[in-house]
Amino acid sequence: MGYDIERFVGYVNDGLLCCICRDVLENPLQAPCEHAYCTSCIQGWLVHHHNCPEDRQVLDLSMLRPLFRYMRNDLNRLQIQCRNREHGCEMVCSLESVDRHERECEYSRIPCTNTSGVYMCYRCGCPMQVERRNLEAHLAVCEYRSRECPNGCGYTILNADDTHHNCVAELRTELELLRSEMICKVEEVRHEMESRLDSQRRHMVQKESLLKNEIEELKSQMSRVMSDVRTLLAAERLHRQDLEQAELEKRELVELLKSLQRDGYAGSNIAEGSIRKSSGSRTLARLDSIKRKPREVTVI
């Protein structure tokens, strides 16, 4: 709905009137056919119709556009009376500033502020609506006004509840509420700590299992390494024995060769010949015994 035309001072052009409600445009929109409407009016019209209410041309919401600038300027310059004129406000201002004035108008009726508090709700608070300029005077005598308990309990009470206020009972109630809140918080903290401990316990069990597996694997590797070391030591001992045996045979061969060389340079007399023959036969026998000795080769 638009602004009531009776509130305006001076002439209002017909082009600034809504084609549906015939009041002055409020939040205007314009059709391609240049007819203008209040936003709420045209939206309600298009729910049941699909054309312009003025010339019946096809129309839908997507075709609506803001009002032409020159028309919007003419609309904003219109002079309108405050809606609180019936209560005594004589303000006349431009249409573009009337909303700001009415939000602050001293003649506006507003609800009493004693409608909420510790002991109150909207339904049980003060039902009065007073003019903004008279609010302070009303609050001074309002039977729903609140004040701090004179007995020192710290509670805010209504004047109407003075006879029903019991400091001990109110403090006991607050104590019970605080105890309930504390119990709830303690339970929440306990559950949270138990959850964290369970998580840490599961993590430690998994870690312990992994460490045990690693330790067993290391023990197995160590056992294999020790077995390999023992095998290598045994092989080394055999190899050393073979080397000692070979060295012993080498020395025997060297002594044999030296003996043969000495025998080759002996004299040609018979005595010497017989001695060389007997010595040569001993040397040959010794060489045959060396050749017949079995040998073992150990490969590592």
PDB file of C-alpha atoms in Angstrom:
ATOM      1  CA  MET A   1       0.000   0.000   0.000  1.00  0.00           C
ATOM      2  CA  GLY A   2       1.146   3.525  -0.721  1.00  0.00           C
ATOM      3  CA  TYR A   3       1.133   6.735   1.331  1.00  0.00           C
ATOM      4  CA  ASP A   4      -2.321   8.179   2.070  1.00  0.00           C
ATOM      5  CA  ILE A   5      -2.772  11.093  -0.315  1.00  0.00           C
ATOM      6  CA  GLU A   6      -4.571  13.071   2.414  1.00  0.00           C
ATOM      7  CA  ARG A   7      -1.263  13.409   4.298  1.00  0.00           C
ATOM      8  CA  PHE A   8       0.384  15.422   1.511  1.00  0.00           C
ATOM      9  CA  VAL A   9       0.511  19.196   1.415  1.00  0.00           C
ATOM     10  CA  GLY A  10       0.010  20.741  -2.034  1.00  0.00           C
ATOM     11  CA  TYR A  11      -0.597  19.260  -5.441  1.00  0.00           C
ATOM     12  CA  VAL A  12       0.347  15.646  -6.231  1.00  0.00           C
ATOM     13  CA  ASN A  13       0.805  14.680  -9.879  1.00  0.00           C
ATOM     14  CA  ASP A  14      -1.331  11.719 -11.040  1.00  0.00           C
ATOM     15  CA  GLY A  15       1.816  10.096 -12.444  1.00  0.00           C
ATOM     16  CA  LEU A  16       3.047   9.638  -8.873  1.00  0.00           C
ATOM     17  CA  LEU A  17      -0.008   7.626  -7.843  1.00  0.00           C
ATOM     18  CA  CYS A  18      -0.047   3.823  -7.771  1.00  0.00           C
ATOM     19  CA  CYS A  19      -2.200   2.367 -10.551  1.00  0.00           C
ATOM     20  CA  ILE A  20      -3.581  -0.225  -8.129  1.00  0.00           C
ATOM     21  CA  CYS A  21      -4.164   1.395  -4.703  1.00  0.00           C
ATOM     22  CA  ARG A  22      -4.370   4.990  -6.058  1.00  0.00           C
ATOM     23  CA  ASP A  23      -2.226   6.261  -3.175  1.00  0.00           C
ATOM     24  CA  VAL A  24       1.158   7.965  -3.502  1.00  0.00           C
ATOM     25  CA  LEU A  25       3.840   5.486  -4.570  1.00  0.00           C
ATOM     26  CA  GLU A  26       5.758   3.652  -1.825  1.00  0.00           C
ATOM     27  CA  ASN A  27       8.896   1.728  -2.897  1.00  0.00           C
ATOM     28  CA  PRO A  28       7.853   2.169  -6.542  1.00  0.00           C
ATOM     29  CA  LEU A  29       8.488  -0.122  -9.517  1.00  0.00           C
ATOM     30  CA  GLN A  30       7.798   0.629 -13.160  1.00  0.00           C
ATOM     31  CA  ALA A  31       6.633  -1.596 -16.037  1.00  0.00           C
ATOM     32  CA  PRO A  32       7.895  -1.346 -19.648  1.00  0.00           C
ATOM     33  CA  CYS A  33       4.607   0.410 -20.453  1.00  0.00           C
ATOM     34  CA  GLU A  34       5.754   3.153 -17.979  1.00  0.00           C
ATOM     35  CA  HIS A  35       2.965   2.561 -15.477  1.00  0.00           C
ATOM     36  CA  ALA A  36       4.168   2.695 -11.869  1.00  0.00           C
ATOM     37  CA  TYR A  37       3.048   0.730  -8.822  1.00  0.00           C
ATOM     38  CA  CYS A  38       3.905   0.215  -5.173  1.00  0.00           C
ATOM     39  CA  THR A  39       6.108  -2.842  -4.776  1.00  0.00           C
ATOM     40  CA  SER A  40       3.668  -4.635  -2.466  1.00  0.00           C
ATOM     41  CA  CYS A  41       0.702  -3.796  -4.724  1.00  0.00           C
ATOM     42  CA  ILE A  42       2.193  -5.119  -7.978  1.00  0.00           C
ATOM     43  CA  GLN A  43       3.599  -8.236  -6.316  1.00  0.00           C
ATOM     44  CA  GLY A  44       0.159  -9.079  -4.957  1.00  0.00           C
ATOM     45  CA  TRP A  45      -1.424  -8.381  -8.349  1.00  0.00           C
ATOM     46  CA  LEU A  46       0.972 -10.633 -10.281  1.00  0.00           C
ATOM     47  CA  VAL A  47       0.190 -13.591  -8.034  1.00  0.00           C
ATOM     48  CA  HIS A  48      -3.178 -13.930  -9.793  1.00  0.00           C
ATOM     49  CA  HIS A  49      -2.595 -11.962 -13.030  1.00  0.00           C
ATOM     50  CA  HIS A  50       0.074 -11.790 -15.717  1.00  0.00           C
ATOM     51  CA  ASN A  51      -0.598  -8.374 -17.189  1.00  0.00           C
ATOM     52  CA  CYS A  52      -0.509  -4.679 -16.382  1.00  0.00           C
ATOM     53  CA  PRO A  53      -3.578  -3.626 -14.359  1.00  0.00           C
ATOM     54  CA  GLU A  54      -3.775  -0.405 -16.363  1.00  0.00           C
ATOM     55  CA  ASP A  55      -3.454  -1.390 -20.034  1.00  0.00           C
ATOM     56  CA  ARG A  56      -3.467  -5.246 -19.781  1.00  0.00           C
ATOM     57  CA  GLN A  57      -0.116  -5.682 -21.510  1.00  0.00           C
ATOM     58  CA  VAL A  58       1.832  -8.852 -20.642  1.00  0.00           C
ATOM     59  CA  LEU A  59       3.836  -8.370 -17.431  1.00  0.00           C
ATOM     60  CA  ASP A  60       5.794 -10.396 -14.873  1.00  0.00           C
ATOM     61  CA  LEU A  61       8.169  -9.598 -12.017  1.00  0.00           C
ATOM     62  CA  SER A  62      11.318  -9.943 -14.128  1.00  0.00           C
ATOM     63  CA  MET A  63      10.126  -7.069 -16.364  1.00  0.00           C
ATOM     64  CA  LEU A  64       9.776  -4.536 -13.526  1.00  0.00           C
ATOM     65  CA  ARG A  65      12.410  -1.818 -13.166  1.00  0.00           C
ATOM     66  CA  PRO A  66      13.096   1.076 -10.719  1.00  0.00           C
ATOM     67  CA  LEU A  67      11.257   4.335 -11.281  1.00  0.00           C
ATOM     68  CA  PHE A  68      12.720   6.889 -13.708  1.00  0.00           C
ATOM     69  CA  ARG A  69      15.105   9.246 -11.934  1.00  0.00           C
ATOM     70  CA  TYR A  70      13.126  12.424 -12.686  1.00  0.00           C
ATOM     71  CA  MET A  71       9.951  10.797 -11.333  1.00  0.00           C
ATOM     72  CA  ARG A  72      11.823   9.588  -8.245  1.00  0.00           C
ATOM     73  CA  ASN A  73      13.136  13.110  -7.623  1.00  0.00           C
ATOM     74  CA  ASP A  74       9.608  14.553  -7.959  1.00  0.00           C
ATOM     75  CA  LEU A  75       8.340  11.905  -5.558  1.00  0.00           C
ATOM     76  CA  ASN A  76      11.027  12.613  -2.943  1.00  0.00           C
ATOM     77  CA  ARG A  77      10.302  16.358  -3.027  1.00  0.00           C
ATOM     78  CA  LEU A  78       6.625  15.933  -2.088  1.00  0.00           C
ATOM     79  CA  GLN A  79       5.755  17.444   1.313  1.00  0.00           C
ATOM     80  CA  ILE A  80       4.040  15.073   3.743  1.00  0.00           C
ATOM     81  CA  GLN A  81       2.660  15.433   7.256  1.00  0.00           C
ATOM     82  CA  CYS A  82       3.932  13.242  10.095  1.00  0.00           C
ATOM     83  CA  ARG A  83       1.696  10.252  10.757  1.00  0.00           C
ATOM     84  CA  ASN A  84       1.559  11.334  14.397  1.00  0.00           C
ATOM     85  CA  ARG A  85      -0.312  14.537  13.496  1.00  0.00           C
ATOM     86  CA  GLU A  86      -3.400  13.194  15.287  1.00  0.00           C
ATOM     87  CA  HIS A  87      -1.334  13.099  18.514  1.00  0.00           C
ATOM     88  CA  GLY A  88      -0.126  16.658  18.082  1.00  0.00           C
ATOM     89  CA  CYS A  89       2.929  16.535  15.782  1.00  0.00           C
ATOM     90  CA  GLU A  90       2.841  19.400  13.308  1.00  0.00           C
ATOM     91  CA  MET A  91       5.968  18.420  11.353  1.00  0.00           C
ATOM     92  CA  VAL A  92       5.794  18.642   7.551  1.00  0.00           C
ATOM     93  CA  CYS A  93       8.854  17.318   5.707  1.00  0.00           C
ATOM     94  CA  SER A  94       9.876  15.842   2.362  1.00  0.00           C
ATOM     95  CA  LEU A  95       8.881  12.279   1.579  1.00  0.00           C
ATOM     96  CA  GLU A  96      12.500  11.089   1.498  1.00  0.00           C
ATOM     97  CA  SER A  97      13.083  12.236   5.112  1.00  0.00           C
ATOM     98  CA  VAL A  98       9.745  11.344   6.690  1.00  0.00           C
ATOM     99  CA  ASP A  99      10.846   7.859   7.787  1.00  0.00           C
ATOM    100  CA  ARG A 100      13.845   9.265   9.674  1.00  0.00           C
ATOM    101  CA  HIS A 101      11.632  11.843  11.402  1.00  0.00           C
ATOM    102  CA  GLU A 102       8.977   9.307  12.396  1.00  0.00           C
ATOM    103  CA  ARG A 103      11.601   7.023  13.977  1.00  0.00           C
ATOM    104  CA  GLU A 104      12.591   9.899  16.251  1.00  0.00           C
ATOM    105  CA  CYS A 105       9.263  11.753  16.572  1.00  0.00           C
ATOM    106  CA  GLU A 106       8.434  12.764  20.158  1.00  0.00           C
ATOM    107  CA  TYR A 107       4.771  11.990  19.498  1.00  0.00           C
ATOM    108  CA  SER A 108       5.386   8.394  18.432  1.00  0.00           C
ATOM    109  CA  ARG A 109       3.808   5.849  20.749  1.00  0.00           C
ATOM    110  CA  ILE A 110       6.299   3.285  22.043  1.00  0.00           C
ATOM    111  CA  PRO A 111       5.905   0.421  24.539  1.00  0.00           C
ATOM    112  CA  CYS A 112       7.025   0.861  28.125  1.00  0.00           C
ATOM    113  CA  THR A 113      10.530  -0.470  28.648  1.00  0.00           C
ATOM    114  CA  ASN A 114       9.472  -2.377  31.779  1.00  0.00           C
ATOM    115  CA  THR A 115       8.566  -5.436  29.703  1.00  0.00           C
ATOM    116  CA  SER A 116      11.662  -7.552  30.291  1.00  0.00           C
ATOM    117  CA  GLY A 117      13.922  -8.366  33.182  1.00  0.00           C
ATOM    118  CA  VAL A 118      14.852 -11.027  35.708  1.00  0.00           C
ATOM    119  CA  TYR A 119      11.280 -11.710  36.808  1.00  0.00           C
ATOM    120  CA  MET A 120       9.409 -10.423  33.750  1.00  0.00           C
ATOM    121  CA  CYS A 121       8.482 -11.412  30.244  1.00  0.00           C
ATOM    122  CA  TYR A 122       6.627  -9.548  27.511  1.00  0.00           C
ATOM    123  CA  ARG A 123       3.229 -10.839  28.616  1.00  0.00           C
ATOM    124  CA  CYS A 124       3.658 -10.129  32.324  1.00  0.00           C
ATOM    125  CA  GLY A 125       5.418  -6.744  31.861  1.00  0.00           C
ATOM    126  CA  CYS A 126       3.884  -3.329  31.540  1.00  0.00           C
ATOM    127  CA  PRO A 127       1.296  -3.304  28.698  1.00  0.00           C
ATOM    128  CA  MET A 128       1.262   0.494  28.355  1.00  0.00           C
ATOM    129  CA  GLN A 129       2.275   2.344  25.194  1.00  0.00           C
ATOM    130  CA  VAL A 130       3.151   5.986  25.727  1.00  0.00           C
ATOM    131  CA  GLU A 131       4.409   8.849  23.637  1.00  0.00           C
ATOM    132  CA  ARG A 132       8.168   9.053  23.445  1.00  0.00           C
ATOM    133  CA  ARG A 133       8.171  12.486  25.120  1.00  0.00           C
ATOM    134  CA  ASN A 134       6.213  11.095  28.104  1.00  0.00           C
ATOM    135  CA  LEU A 135       8.238   7.911  28.587  1.00  0.00           C
ATOM    136  CA  GLU A 136      10.412   9.251  31.426  1.00  0.00           C
ATOM    137  CA  ALA A 137       7.395  10.463  33.375  1.00  0.00           C
ATOM    138  CA  HIS A 138       5.665   7.116  32.949  1.00  0.00           C
ATOM    139  CA  LEU A 139       8.720   5.123  34.064  1.00  0.00           C
ATOM    140  CA  ALA A 140       8.830   7.121  37.282  1.00  0.00           C
ATOM    141  CA  VAL A 141       5.367   5.904  38.316  1.00  0.00           C
ATOM    142  CA  CYS A 142       5.136   2.572  36.431  1.00  0.00           C
ATOM    143  CA  GLU A 143       4.111  -0.221  38.778  1.00  0.00           C
ATOM    144  CA  TYR A 144       6.292  -2.601  36.784  1.00  0.00           C
ATOM    145  CA  ARG A 145       9.462  -0.575  37.329  1.00  0.00           C
ATOM    146  CA  SER A 146      12.272  -2.573  38.853  1.00  0.00           C
ATOM    147  CA  ARG A 147      14.690  -1.766  41.667  1.00  0.00           C
ATOM    148  CA  GLU A 148      17.316  -3.501  43.727  1.00  0.00           C
ATOM    149  CA  CYS A 149      16.172  -5.307  46.855  1.00  0.00           C
ATOM    150  CA  PRO A 150      16.563  -2.952  49.865  1.00  0.00           C
ATOM    151  CA  ASN A 151      17.515  -5.886  52.127  1.00  0.00           C
ATOM    152  CA  GLY A 152      20.828  -6.325  50.337  1.00  0.00           C
ATOM    153  CA  CYS A 153      20.289  -9.682  48.604  1.00  0.00           C
ATOM    154  CA  GLY A 154      21.231  -8.090  45.294  1.00  0.00           C
ATOM    155  CA  TYR A 155      18.082  -9.080  43.405  1.00  0.00           C
ATOM    156  CA  THR A 156      16.154  -6.770  41.123  1.00  0.00           C
ATOM    157  CA  ILE A 157      12.459  -6.819  41.981  1.00  0.00           C
ATOM    158  CA  LEU A 158       9.266  -5.207  40.741  1.00  0.00           C
ATOM    159  CA  ASN A 159       7.334  -2.835  42.939  1.00  0.00           C
ATOM    160  CA  ALA A 160       4.316  -5.056  42.382  1.00  0.00           C
ATOM    161  CA  ASP A 161       6.273  -8.045  43.720  1.00  0.00           C
ATOM    162  CA  ASP A 162       7.531  -6.411  46.924  1.00  0.00           C
ATOM    163  CA  THR A 163       5.140  -8.368  49.138  1.00  0.00           C
ATOM    164  CA  HIS A 164       6.093 -11.689  47.507  1.00  0.00           C
ATOM    165  CA  HIS A 165       9.876 -11.246  47.567  1.00  0.00           C
ATOM    166  CA  ASN A 166      11.749 -13.545  49.962  1.00  0.00           C
ATOM    167  CA  CYS A 167      15.488 -12.986  50.047  1.00  0.00           C
ATOM    168  CA  VAL A 168      16.296 -16.394  51.558  1.00  0.00           C
ATOM    169  CA  ALA A 169      14.115 -18.263  49.074  1.00  0.00           C
ATOM    170  CA  GLU A 170      15.520 -16.320  46.125  1.00  0.00           C
ATOM    171  CA  LEU A 171      19.112 -16.902  47.232  1.00  0.00           C
ATOM    172  CA  ARG A 172      18.387 -20.586  47.792  1.00  0.00           C
ATOM    173  CA  THR A 173      16.925 -20.824  44.294  1.00  0.00           C
ATOM    174  CA  GLU A 174      19.956 -19.108  42.800  1.00  0.00           C
ATOM    175  CA  LEU A 175      22.244 -21.403  44.789  1.00  0.00           C
ATOM    176  CA  GLU A 176      20.451 -24.440  43.407  1.00  0.00           C
ATOM    177  CA  LEU A 177      20.744 -23.079  39.890  1.00  0.00           C
ATOM    178  CA  LEU A 178      24.457 -22.441  40.379  1.00  0.00           C
ATOM    179  CA  ARG A 179      24.917 -25.927  41.825  1.00  0.00           C
ATOM    180  CA  SER A 180      23.107 -27.470  38.853  1.00  0.00           C
ATOM    181  CA  GLU A 181      25.215 -25.471  36.421  1.00  0.00           C
ATOM    182  CA  MET A 182      28.396 -26.464  38.251  1.00  0.00           C
ATOM    183  CA  ILE A 183      27.413 -30.151  38.224  1.00  0.00           C
ATOM    184  CA  CYS A 184      26.702 -29.960  34.502  1.00  0.00           C
ATOM    185  CA  LYS A 185      30.048 -28.289  33.838  1.00  0.00           C
ATOM    186  CA  VAL A 186      31.890 -30.846  35.998  1.00  0.00           C
ATOM    187  CA  GLU A 187      30.197 -33.684  34.112  1.00  0.00           C
ATOM    188  CA  GLU A 188      31.118 -32.126  30.784  1.00  0.00           C
ATOM    189  CA  VAL A 189      34.747 -31.737  31.882  1.00  0.00           C
ATOM    190  CA  ARG A 190      34.805 -35.296  33.233  1.00  0.00           C
ATOM    191  CA  HIS A 191      33.436 -36.734  30.000  1.00  0.00           C
ATOM    192  CA  GLU A 192      35.918 -34.688  28.001  1.00  0.00           C
ATOM    193  CA  MET A 193      38.849 -35.844  30.165  1.00  0.00           C
ATOM    194  CA  GLU A 194      37.714 -39.476  29.973  1.00  0.00           C
ATOM    195  CA  SER A 195      37.469 -39.205  26.227  1.00  0.00           C
ATOM    196  CA  ARG A 196      40.971 -37.739  26.044  1.00  0.00           C
ATOM    197  CA  LEU A 197      42.364 -40.405  28.370  1.00  0.00           C
ATOM    198  CA  ASP A 198      40.765 -43.180  26.321  1.00  0.00           C
ATOM    199  CA  SER A 199      42.255 -41.701  23.195  1.00  0.00           C
ATOM    200  CA  GLN A 200      45.691 -41.447  24.811  1.00  0.00           C
ATOM    201  CA  ARG A 201      45.387 -45.007  26.146  1.00  0.00           C
ATOM    202  CA  ARG A 202      44.532 -46.394  22.709  1.00  0.00           C
ATOM    203  CA  HIS A 203      47.429 -44.462  21.220  1.00  0.00           C
ATOM    204  CA  MET A 204      49.854 -45.816  23.833  1.00  0.00           C
ATOM    205  CA  VAL A 205      48.654 -49.402  23.294  1.00  0.00           C
ATOM    206  CA  GLN A 206      49.181 -49.069  19.554  1.00  0.00           C
ATOM    207  CA  LYS A 207      52.607 -47.532  20.136  1.00  0.00           C
ATOM    208  CA  GLU A 208      53.556 -50.323  22.537  1.00  0.00           C
ATOM    209  CA  SER A 209      52.496 -52.962  20.035  1.00  0.00           C
ATOM    210  CA  LEU A 210      54.567 -51.322  17.299  1.00  0.00           C
ATOM    211  CA  LEU A 211      57.616 -51.121  19.588  1.00  0.00           C
ATOM    212  CA  LYS A 212      57.271 -54.790  20.542  1.00  0.00           C
ATOM    213  CA  ASN A 213      57.132 -55.791  16.891  1.00  0.00           C
ATOM    214  CA  GLU A 214      60.206 -53.686  16.151  1.00  0.00           C
ATOM    215  CA  ILE A 215      62.070 -55.236  19.099  1.00  0.00           C
ATOM    216  CA  GLU A 216      61.221 -58.771  17.945  1.00  0.00           C
ATOM    217  CA  GLU A 217      62.365 -57.918  14.444  1.00  0.00           C
ATOM    218  CA  LEU A 218      65.642 -56.516  15.801  1.00  0.00           C
ATOM    219  CA  LYS A 219      66.157 -59.679  17.891  1.00  0.00           C
ATOM    220  CA  SER A 220      65.585 -61.824  14.827  1.00  0.00           C
ATOM    221  CA  GLN A 221      68.055 -59.767  12.805  1.00  0.00           C
ATOM    222  CA  MET A 222      70.599 -59.955  15.635  1.00  0.00           C
ATOM    223  CA  SER A 223      70.220 -63.735  15.818  1.00  0.00           C
ATOM    224  CA  ARG A 224      70.834 -64.042  12.086  1.00  0.00           C
ATOM    225  CA  VAL A 225      73.869 -61.759  12.318  1.00  0.00           C
ATOM    226  CA  MET A 226      75.349 -63.796  15.198  1.00  0.00           C
ATOM    227  CA  SER A 227      74.812 -67.024  13.261  1.00  0.00           C
ATOM    228  CA  ASP A 228      76.571 -65.534  10.232  1.00  0.00           C
ATOM    229  CA  VAL A 229      79.447 -64.357  12.460  1.00  0.00           C
ATOM    230  CA  ARG A 230      79.892 -67.832  13.946  1.00  0.00           C
ATOM    231  CA  THR A 231      79.896 -69.349  10.462  1.00  0.00           C
ATOM    232  CA  LEU A 232      82.510 -66.836   9.307  1.00  0.00           C
ATOM    233  CA  LEU A 233      84.718 -67.506  12.352  1.00  0.00           C
ATOM    234  CA  ALA A 234      84.588 -71.277  11.752  1.00  0.00           C
ATOM    235  CA  ALA A 235      85.460 -70.770   8.094  1.00  0.00           C
ATOM    236  CA  GLU A 236      88.322 -68.478   9.091  1.00  0.00           C
ATOM    237  CA  ARG A 237      89.726 -71.093  11.474  1.00  0.00           C
ATOM    238  CA  LEU A 238      89.649 -73.758   8.719  1.00  0.00           C
ATOM    239  CA  HIS A 239      91.291 -71.398   6.287  1.00  0.00           C
ATOM    240  CA  ARG A 240      94.006 -70.581   8.804  1.00  0.00           C
ATOM    241  CA  GLN A 241      94.679 -74.307   9.363  1.00  0.00           C
ATOM    242  CA  ASP A 242      94.958 -74.823   5.593  1.00  0.00           C
ATOM    243  CA  LEU A 243      97.399 -71.930   5.356  1.00  0.00           C
ATOM    244  CA  GLU A 244      99.522 -73.348   8.182  1.00  0.00           C
ATOM    245  CA  GLN A 245      99.540 -76.783   6.522  1.00  0.00           C
ATOM    246  CA  ALA A 246     100.515 -75.238   3.190  1.00  0.00           C
ATOM    247  CA  GLU A 247     103.307 -73.251   4.845  1.00  0.00           C
ATOM    248  CA  LEU A 248     104.612 -76.415   6.486  1.00  0.00           C
ATOM    249  CA  GLU A 249     104.647 -78.272   3.135  1.00  0.00           C
ATOM    250  CA  LYS A 250     106.355 -75.293   1.526  1.00  0.00           C
ATOM    251  CA  ARG A 251     109.186 -75.424   4.059  1.00  0.00           C
ATOM    252  CA  GLU A 252     109.585 -79.191   3.534  1.00  0.00           C
ATOM    253  CA  LEU A 253     109.791 -78.713  -0.241  1.00  0.00           C
ATOM    254  CA  VAL A 254     112.361 -75.945   0.149  1.00  0.00           C
ATOM    255  CA  GLU A 255     114.486 -78.195   2.396  1.00  0.00           C
ATOM    256  CA  LEU A 256     114.130 -81.033  -0.126  1.00  0.00           C
ATOM    257  CA  LEU A 257     115.284 -78.811  -2.990  1.00  0.00           C
ATOM    258  CA  LYS A 258     118.264 -77.635  -1.009  1.00  0.00           C
ATOM    259  CA  SER A 259     119.159 -81.245  -0.202  1.00  0.00           C
ATOM    260  CA  LEU A 260     118.941 -82.186  -3.893  1.00  0.00           C
ATOM    261  CA  GLN A 261     121.208 -79.300  -4.862  1.00  0.00           C
ATOM    262  CA  ARG A 262     123.813 -80.387  -2.337  1.00  0.00           C
ATOM    263  CA  ASP A 263     123.665 -83.947  -3.595  1.00  0.00           C
ATOM    264  CA  GLY A 264     124.163 -82.817  -7.240  1.00  0.00           C
ATOM    265  CA  TYR A 265     127.576 -81.259  -6.516  1.00  0.00           C
ATOM    266  CA  ALA A 266     129.053 -84.287  -4.686  1.00  0.00           C
ATOM    267  CA  GLY A 267     132.314 -86.096  -5.784  1.00  0.00           C
ATOM    268  CA  SER A 268     132.503 -88.911  -8.316  1.00  0.00           C
ATOM    269  CA  ASN A 269     134.092 -91.503  -6.017  1.00  0.00           C
ATOM    270  CA  ILE A 270     132.272 -94.665  -5.244  1.00  0.00           C
ATOM    271  CA  ALA A 271     131.842 -93.907  -1.612  1.00  0.00           C
ATOM    272  CA  GLU A 272     130.408 -90.595  -2.423  1.00  0.00           C
ATOM    273  CA  GLY A 273     128.263 -92.162  -5.197  1.00  0.00           C
ATOM    274  CA  SER A 274     126.842 -94.724  -2.883  1.00  0.00           C
ATOM    275  CA  ILE A 275     126.061 -92.056  -0.307  1.00  0.00           C
ATOM    276  CA  ARG A 276     124.400 -89.864  -2.981  1.00  0.00           C
ATOM    277  CA  LYS A 277     122.356 -92.782  -4.183  1.00  0.00           C
ATOM    278  CA  SER A 278     121.126 -93.590  -0.718  1.00  0.00           C
ATOM    279  CA  SER A 279     120.431 -89.886   0.017  1.00  0.00           C
ATOM    280  CA  GLY A 280     118.639 -89.430  -3.311  1.00  0.00           C
ATOM    281  CA  SER A 281     116.481 -92.429  -2.647  1.00  0.00           C
ATOM    282  CA  ARG A 282     115.538 -91.007   0.753  1.00  0.00           C
ATOM    283  CA  THR A 283     114.711 -87.646  -0.789  1.00  0.00           C
ATOM    284  CA  LEU A 284     112.531 -89.235  -3.487  1.00  0.00           C
ATOM    285  CA  ALA A 285     110.688 -91.246  -0.918  1.00  0.00           C
ATOM    286  CA  ARG A 286     110.068 -88.135   1.123  1.00  0.00           C
ATOM    287  CA  LEU A 287     108.781 -86.223  -1.965  1.00  0.00           C
ATOM    288  CA  ASP A 288     106.356 -89.063  -2.778  1.00  0.00           C
ATOM    289  CA  SER A 289     105.008 -88.988   0.745  1.00  0.00           C
ATOM    290  CA  ILE A 290     104.399 -85.224   0.472  1.00  0.00           C
ATOM    291  CA  LYS A 291     102.577 -85.666  -2.854  1.00  0.00           C
ATOM    292  CA  ARG A 292     100.364 -88.333  -1.390  1.00  0.00           C
ATOM    293  CA  LYS A 293      99.118 -86.087   1.456  1.00  0.00           C
ATOM    294  CA  PRO A 294      95.457 -85.048   0.907  1.00  0.00           C
ATOM    295  CA  ARG A 295      94.704 -81.351   0.705  1.00  0.00           C
ATOM    296  CA  GLU A 296      91.418 -79.525   1.531  1.00  0.00           C
ATOM    297  CA  VAL A 297      90.593 -76.123   0.038  1.00  0.00           C
ATOM    298  CA  THR A 298      88.016 -74.077   1.878  1.00  0.00           C
ATOM    299  CA  VAL A 299      86.285 -71.364  -0.078  1.00  0.00           C
ATOM    300  CA  ILE A 300      84.567 -68.555   1.891  1.00  0.00           C
TER     301      ILE A 300
END
